[in-house]
XYZ file of C-alpha atoms in Angstrom:
367
model
C 106.228 -66.013 21.531
C 105.678 -64.126 24.847
C 101.932 -63.623 23.405
C 101.853 -67.220 22.958
C 103.039 -68.184 26.331
C 100.524 -65.604 27.641
C 98.113 -67.982 25.923
C 98.809 -71.169 27.203
C 99.610 -69.286 30.103
C 95.025 -68.593 30.111
C 94.763 -71.758 29.675
C 95.120 -72.490 33.623
C 93.036 -70.278 34.747
C 90.643 -71.013 37.979
C 92.180 -74.840 37.516
C 96.138 -73.748 38.729
C 94.832 -72.186 42.328
C 97.013 -71.137 44.514
C 99.319 -71.138 42.081
C 99.359 -68.337 39.237
C 98.564 -69.917 35.824
C 102.018 -69.745 33.996
C 102.441 -70.733 30.481
C 105.746 -71.486 28.369
C 107.637 -71.451 24.991
C 111.242 -73.278 24.380
C 112.272 -71.940 20.705
C 115.250 -73.445 18.758
C 118.793 -70.652 17.015
C 116.467 -70.150 14.185
C 113.742 -69.237 16.252
C 111.731 -72.188 15.056
C 108.749 -73.648 18.369
C 110.809 -77.173 20.180
C 107.849 -77.540 22.589
C 105.446 -75.701 24.330
C 104.007 -76.025 27.508
C 101.626 -74.412 30.395
C 100.882 -74.845 34.794
C 96.922 -77.459 34.266
C 96.992 -77.213 38.329
C 98.758 -76.979 42.032
C 100.706 -80.224 42.530
C 101.223 -80.662 38.465
C 104.567 -80.233 36.260
C 105.215 -75.966 36.396
C 105.040 -74.878 32.333
C 108.856 -74.345 31.925
C 109.444 -78.708 33.916
C 106.615 -78.918 31.320
C 107.853 -78.106 28.325
C 111.295 -78.931 29.377
C 109.844 -82.849 29.625
C 108.349 -82.487 26.120
C 111.715 -82.984 24.239
C 112.973 -85.399 27.527
C 114.644 -82.594 29.314
C 117.547 -81.585 26.546
C 117.962 -78.329 25.502
C 120.714 -77.120 23.517
C 121.100 -73.872 22.888
C 117.616 -73.499 23.311
C 115.777 -70.395 24.176
C 112.608 -70.482 26.917
C 109.586 -67.910 27.090
C 107.491 -68.012 29.736
C 105.409 -65.680 31.790
C 106.462 -65.835 35.449
C 109.702 -66.380 36.943
C 111.265 -70.008 37.192
C 110.782 -71.055 40.813
C 113.894 -71.960 42.856
C 112.406 -73.721 45.635
C 111.331 -77.492 46.389
C 106.887 -76.863 46.569
C 104.994 -79.663 45.102
C 107.712 -79.631 42.848
C 111.386 -79.950 42.145
C 113.146 -76.511 41.539
C 112.771 -75.147 37.631
C 115.785 -73.705 37.853
C 117.937 -76.188 38.038
C 115.970 -78.018 35.216
C 116.480 -75.077 32.980
C 120.014 -75.084 33.886
C 120.949 -78.994 33.428
C 118.774 -78.587 29.907
C 121.230 -76.644 28.071
C 118.887 -73.412 27.248
C 120.861 -70.533 26.563
C 118.594 -67.769 27.370
C 115.674 -67.597 29.600
C 113.245 -63.972 28.825
C 110.706 -63.584 31.405
C 108.000 -62.167 31.117
C 107.491 -60.734 34.781
C 109.901 -61.731 38.412
C 107.381 -63.346 41.378
C 106.844 -61.366 43.849
C 106.044 -64.317 46.117
C 108.643 -64.649 48.533
C 109.944 -67.933 48.779
C 111.044 -66.732 45.052
C 111.150 -62.798 44.768
C 114.007 -62.849 42.152
C 115.742 -65.787 43.573
C 115.361 -68.441 39.220
C 116.450 -65.294 38.136
C 120.042 -64.722 39.668
C 120.210 -69.056 39.961
C 120.190 -68.347 36.255
C 122.455 -65.805 36.011
C 124.606 -67.883 38.151
C 125.555 -70.927 35.910
C 125.523 -68.170 33.290
C 122.793 -68.196 31.473
C 121.041 -64.541 29.504
C 118.263 -63.533 30.697
C 116.190 -61.208 30.895
C 112.976 -59.825 32.221
C 109.659 -57.943 31.823
C 108.684 -58.420 28.155
C 105.071 -57.376 28.085
C 105.246 -57.702 31.777
C 101.705 -55.510 31.990
C 100.194 -58.227 29.673
C 101.432 -60.796 31.986
C 100.125 -58.765 35.457
C 96.931 -58.632 34.378
C 96.801 -62.491 33.210
C 97.340 -63.417 37.147
C 95.766 -60.233 38.730
C 93.575 -62.324 40.318
C 96.648 -64.170 42.332
C 98.912 -61.060 42.778
C 95.296 -59.669 44.533
C 95.565 -62.810 46.391
C 98.594 -62.893 47.282
C 99.252 -59.047 48.651
C 96.289 -58.890 50.721
C 95.046 -62.738 51.403
C 91.546 -62.907 50.649
C 90.631 -63.228 47.653
C 89.915 -60.884 44.725
C 86.055 -60.583 45.059
C 84.095 -59.853 40.813
C 80.492 -58.322 41.100
C 78.385 -59.654 38.253
C 74.457 -57.816 38.162
C 72.064 -58.173 35.335
C 69.105 -55.672 35.622
C 66.442 -54.244 33.484
C 66.651 -50.219 31.288
C 64.998 -49.708 35.141
C 67.719 -50.710 37.436
C 65.809 -53.840 38.222
C 66.837 -58.491 39.131
C 63.517 -59.543 39.416
C 59.332 -58.636 39.102
C 57.173 -58.269 41.865
C 56.214 -62.028 42.565
C 59.924 -62.306 42.540
C 60.395 -63.830 38.379
C 63.824 -63.540 37.637
C 64.008 -65.553 34.253
C 64.886 -64.945 32.797
C 67.284 -60.890 32.261
C 69.435 -61.096 30.478
C 69.954 -63.463 26.575
C 71.493 -66.689 26.372
C 74.301 -64.406 24.581
C 75.414 -63.140 28.007
C 74.328 -66.051 29.874
C 76.522 -67.906 28.415
C 79.333 -65.373 28.259
C 78.536 -65.567 32.480
C 79.001 -69.666 32.086
C 82.835 -68.771 31.030
C 83.212 -66.939 33.902
C 82.740 -69.225 35.805
C 84.795 -71.441 34.317
C 88.145 -68.896 34.918
C 87.236 -68.383 38.373
C 88.146 -70.246 41.360
C 84.598 -69.723 42.861
C 80.946 -68.043 42.591
C 78.835 -66.613 45.501
C 74.949 -66.527 46.171
C 73.832 -64.936 48.892
C 70.704 -67.994 50.841
C 67.703 -65.755 49.394
C 68.982 -66.515 46.096
C 69.185 -70.907 46.613
C 65.946 -70.964 48.431
C 63.775 -68.840 45.572
C 66.465 -69.844 41.909
C 67.106 -73.663 44.138
C 70.456 -73.402 41.402
C 72.915 -74.923 39.923
C 75.822 -72.267 40.035
C 77.283 -74.769 37.727
C 79.984 -74.619 34.064
C 76.961 -76.107 32.117
C 76.387 -73.321 29.111
C 80.072 -74.048 27.292
C 79.985 -76.394 24.914
C 82.884 -77.615 22.923
C 86.583 -77.372 23.286
C 87.817 -78.457 26.089
C 83.913 -77.937 28.740
C 83.364 -76.418 31.764
C 84.946 -76.547 35.149
C 82.707 -76.718 37.541
C 84.147 -73.666 40.578
C 83.756 -74.344 44.294
C 79.887 -72.921 45.305
C 80.177 -70.138 48.397
C 76.579 -69.168 50.071
C 76.394 -66.505 51.554
C 73.912 -67.625 54.523
C 73.822 -65.513 58.486
C 71.525 -67.764 60.510
C 71.949 -71.388 58.324
C 68.342 -71.173 56.129
C 69.691 -72.788 52.819
C 67.750 -76.147 53.230
C 69.951 -79.958 53.136
C 68.718 -79.883 49.638
C 69.166 -76.900 47.570
C 71.455 -77.984 44.312
C 74.083 -75.950 45.205
C 75.744 -78.580 47.492
C 78.582 -79.181 48.735
C 79.426 -75.982 49.077
C 81.236 -73.852 51.503
C 78.715 -72.225 53.417
C 80.218 -68.180 55.071
C 77.720 -67.605 58.115
C 77.354 -65.504 61.125
C 79.691 -67.380 64.156
C 75.863 -67.378 66.203
C 74.749 -69.383 63.905
C 72.499 -72.777 64.843
C 74.715 -75.297 65.710
C 71.433 -78.124 64.167
C 71.924 -76.485 61.304
C 75.725 -76.261 60.615
C 74.954 -80.132 61.381
C 72.726 -80.602 59.564
C 74.083 -78.702 56.511
C 77.772 -80.317 57.537
C 75.330 -84.253 57.298
C 74.785 -83.113 52.870
C 78.957 -82.432 52.068
C 78.917 -78.865 53.123
C 81.737 -76.904 55.392
C 80.150 -74.288 57.190
C 82.860 -71.332 57.689
C 82.279 -68.710 60.555
C 83.253 -65.794 60.390
C 82.696 -62.281 62.310
C 82.801 -59.754 59.306
C 82.642 -60.229 55.211
C 86.538 -59.986 55.614
C 86.674 -62.786 57.535
C 84.883 -65.054 55.603
C 86.415 -64.178 51.905
C 89.954 -64.179 53.950
C 89.040 -67.152 55.901
C 88.398 -67.979 51.477
C 91.257 -66.739 50.746
C 92.972 -69.046 53.478
C 91.623 -71.809 51.766
C 93.255 -71.066 48.655
C 90.510 -69.275 46.369
C 92.321 -66.305 45.029
C 88.855 -65.617 42.783
C 85.058 -65.592 43.755
C 81.819 -64.435 40.865
C 79.698 -63.261 42.832
C 76.400 -64.568 41.566
C 74.238 -62.869 44.866
C 71.246 -61.101 44.835
C 70.423 -57.425 45.521
C 70.789 -57.552 48.854
C 74.150 -60.015 48.294
C 74.878 -57.361 46.395
C 74.912 -54.153 48.705
C 75.697 -55.689 51.553
C 79.388 -56.826 49.434
C 79.395 -52.962 48.037
C 78.384 -51.729 51.987
C 81.145 -53.587 53.710
C 83.873 -52.191 50.376
C 84.319 -56.048 49.292
C 84.061 -55.609 45.884
C 86.518 -55.006 43.808
C 85.498 -55.343 39.922
C 81.826 -54.873 38.764
C 80.337 -56.404 35.393
C 77.053 -55.180 35.232
C 74.487 -56.842 31.932
C 72.350 -54.425 31.607
C 68.745 -56.301 28.784
C 66.808 -53.489 26.899
C 63.419 -55.180 28.794
C 61.728 -52.276 31.647
C 60.094 -54.605 34.339
C 58.597 -51.224 36.473
C 57.111 -51.637 39.442
C 57.832 -49.850 43.403
C 57.666 -53.801 44.746
C 59.968 -54.494 41.559
C 63.520 -55.635 42.906
C 67.046 -53.805 42.445
C 69.922 -54.955 41.403
C 71.918 -53.398 45.215
C 69.799 -53.439 48.140
C 71.063 -52.601 51.272
C 70.696 -49.075 53.009
C 72.279 -47.257 50.299
C 73.747 -43.452 50.662
C 72.328 -40.721 51.144
C 74.027 -38.412 48.619
C 75.013 -39.053 45.305
C 77.948 -37.032 45.485
C 78.822 -40.593 48.373
C 77.967 -43.389 45.667
C 80.383 -46.185 44.339
C 82.262 -45.313 41.608
C 84.242 -47.396 38.855
C 86.974 -46.396 37.131
C 88.253 -47.713 33.916
C 84.110 -48.768 33.027
C 84.549 -50.902 29.325
C 81.365 -51.184 27.211
C 80.728 -53.996 25.285
C 77.739 -55.468 22.956
C 76.473 -59.412 24.369
C 73.878 -60.168 22.433
C 70.811 -57.748 22.856
C 72.299 -56.650 26.424
C 75.034 -54.604 27.317
C 77.728 -55.615 29.772
C 79.414 -52.621 31.175
C 82.991 -52.933 32.861
C 84.840 -51.198 35.847
C 86.963 -51.620 39.093
C 85.308 -50.126 42.693
C 86.981 -46.761 42.870
C 89.010 -46.737 45.601
C 89.686 -50.484 46.604
C 91.966 -52.076 47.390
C 92.555 -54.782 44.465
C 92.226 -51.537 42.407
C 94.107 -50.519 39.836
C 94.662 -47.329 41.013
C 95.199 -48.138 44.244
C 97.408 -50.156 42.668
C 99.518 -47.644 40.550
C 99.640 -45.937 44.137
C 101.153 -48.178 46.518
C 103.771 -48.823 43.363
C 104.869 -44.827 43.766
C 105.065 -45.299 47.145
C 107.368 -48.198 46.621
C 109.654 -45.877 44.356
């Protein structure tokens, strides 16, 4: 039942920020499923209330499986704990405690004080993994950043003439559209906007529920984005000295211009806007800048069975680079997967504050 609740919660990924994705399953005394629910969008019913609503808020003797501790405070919606108590539910199984300061155990205490049997910790690691971007945002105040790269076997993302369509195959490109669907925002550099004029949508998703377009973010220090770019409207992160006339022209075209002192300040500005997860699809210079600034938490690289060659071909990662191989950015928890003719490599950036190892170290210090 908890696995079913987790699957329901996953439907909300990319749609609920700045709230977590949560799923719930209500079961009868013989284990039969009475109702299910998931949080669909911030401001709408939380998962528990969505499930209870299907039963008219009456579930005497039922067991509730929920992937995150029910809230006990008035926010955009009423407290879920009170609705659970009034419904007659007798047992609640919670995957993980909500670390948000407004909750942090209050929901479980409320339920137990009302006489309900409450169990905590079933499939907790799976529940944390599901909401890792939200947990990262809650702790650090900035989105979890995933850098996506598609390169040839010799590490190129474009030929010497700048042609980059297409490095990876159709299966990999379709997977990237599905990734966009589950991320709050997608970021590219101004160079990519000028060269390719991408739309950055989820048009590659077919069938089912259809895709949801993420918020578009453009990294543009000098505000060189054309006002007619197809990615607009978008958030444009720029430097503090950028030209005011260009800013005004872009804002007339629908852009929201955010001036920041550094990349980290820019990411914190996105966090304040409620963006919990950020997919980076920029070119080599954007990738290099974010990596050198320590702003990347995870890397996904698609390696295509092609060789572009040429000293003037565009490398996957630009910037200054390192002097010694011992100083190269290392990945941990590396996974490999075949996607069509391409190989997909995924790994967490070693030492990133949001990485698995760093989180384990912080948890150990707290204990």
